[in-house]
XYZ file of C-alpha atoms in Angstrom:
132
model
C -7.349 -19.806 3.316
C -5.549 -20.340 -0.008
C -8.572 -19.112 -1.952
C -8.878 -16.051 0.293
C -5.214 -15.189 -0.259
C -5.585 -15.777 -4.009
C -8.569 -13.410 -4.115
C -6.636 -10.781 -2.148
C -3.539 -11.006 -4.355
C -5.546 -11.059 -7.585
C -7.515 -7.978 -6.504
C -4.428 -6.110 -5.277
C -2.381 -6.839 -8.404
C -5.050 -6.278 -11.052
C -7.001 -3.449 -9.407
C -10.211 -4.886 -10.837
C -13.578 -4.276 -9.210
C -15.096 -6.825 -6.857
C -17.644 -7.623 -9.561
C -14.894 -8.667 -11.981
C -13.080 -10.640 -9.292
C -16.318 -12.353 -8.246
C -16.826 -13.512 -11.827
C -13.252 -14.824 -11.984
C -13.531 -16.774 -8.708
C -17.237 -17.615 -9.029
C -18.135 -16.040 -5.667
C -20.555 -13.317 -4.639
C -19.384 -9.691 -4.384
C -19.972 -9.858 -0.644
C -17.657 -12.871 -0.334
C -14.929 -11.156 -2.358
C -15.045 -8.023 -0.189
C -15.163 -10.072 3.037
C -12.150 -12.197 2.013
C -10.182 -9.142 0.868
C -10.780 -7.328 4.169
C -9.993 -10.462 6.183
C -6.579 -10.931 4.540
C -5.809 -7.191 4.665
C -6.554 -7.094 8.399
C -4.430 -10.226 8.932
C -1.463 -8.662 7.103
C -1.812 -5.395 9.024
C -2.332 -7.054 12.445
C 0.438 -6.574 15.031
C 1.492 -10.272 15.244
C 2.125 -10.557 11.494
C 3.349 -6.986 10.989
C 5.807 -7.065 13.886
C 7.251 -10.427 12.825
C 7.595 -9.623 9.104
C 8.290 -5.874 8.877
C 11.679 -4.609 9.998
C 12.137 -0.867 10.057
C 15.557 0.517 9.074
C 18.008 1.487 11.782
C 20.634 4.211 11.744
C 23.213 1.413 11.479
C 21.596 -0.107 8.349
C 24.297 -0.188 5.647
C 23.748 1.941 2.560
C 23.935 0.524 -0.920
C 27.093 1.102 -2.952
C 25.167 3.366 -5.329
C 24.181 5.764 -2.560
C 27.483 5.550 -0.690
C 29.499 6.460 -3.807
C 27.175 9.238 -4.937
C 28.407 12.855 -4.947
C 25.025 13.787 -3.435
C 25.588 11.550 -0.408
C 26.799 14.471 1.707
C 23.243 15.859 1.662
C 21.847 12.570 2.996
C 24.564 11.607 5.475
C 22.197 10.809 8.382
C 19.261 9.750 6.238
C 17.971 6.163 6.486
C 15.044 6.367 4.065
C 12.526 8.499 2.259
C 8.929 9.548 2.832
C 6.695 10.640 0.002
C 3.027 11.000 -0.683
C 1.174 10.748 -3.940
C -2.302 10.468 -5.379
C -3.045 7.119 -7.016
C -5.975 6.810 -9.410
C -8.995 5.162 -7.783
C -11.869 3.288 -9.354
C -14.765 3.308 -6.914
C -18.543 3.165 -6.840
C -20.520 6.271 -7.796
C -21.703 7.041 -4.245
C -18.112 7.547 -3.001
C -17.010 9.840 -5.853
C -17.435 13.147 -3.946
C -15.025 12.086 -1.197
C -12.356 10.878 -3.623
C -12.050 13.861 -6.012
C -8.683 15.555 -5.801
C -7.743 19.112 -6.733
C -6.739 18.055 -10.256
C -10.227 16.764 -10.993
C -9.767 12.987 -11.028
C -10.609 10.294 -8.491
C -7.656 9.244 -6.363
C -6.467 7.916 -3.034
C -3.941 9.951 -1.093
C -1.146 7.489 -0.240
C 1.976 7.770 1.911
C 5.041 5.592 1.266
C 8.189 5.053 3.319
C 11.160 3.155 1.864
C 14.892 2.774 2.323
C 17.568 3.348 -0.320
C 17.212 -0.262 -1.511
C 13.570 0.516 -2.364
C 12.272 -1.789 0.344
C 8.933 -0.368 1.441
C 8.289 -0.249 5.178
C 4.941 1.522 5.276
C 2.084 2.194 2.943
C -0.899 4.159 4.183
C -3.841 5.625 2.377
C -6.584 8.132 3.173
C -4.543 9.658 5.989
C -6.581 11.795 8.326
C -9.825 9.964 7.624
C -11.755 8.094 10.276
C -10.571 4.445 10.400
C -7.593 5.224 8.151
């Protein structure tokens, strides 16, 4: 399990292809992809997610920076922020047509939700796609 987690973290942090990661860990590409998916599914599964992720409540205290801001009046009942962005993607040639964005580069459409302390509560990608 430690090796699987190490492969997942190394891949997530570096953004390298499975081929590069397989060379680093001396495993096949298939093993790298299988381990990555296994850990990702474990982290996203309801038992782990529900025990580790705590969504903000209306009673969650605001940071001193936000509370003392002159712009606070515009965000009086706000408990967080939602934003979407396109993040550059490096994928195999066969998937290029589905990943082109309107600006002409390959990307993943990602949605982020965080509170004012920049604690992220949700990260989703490829919204609206089957199995997203």
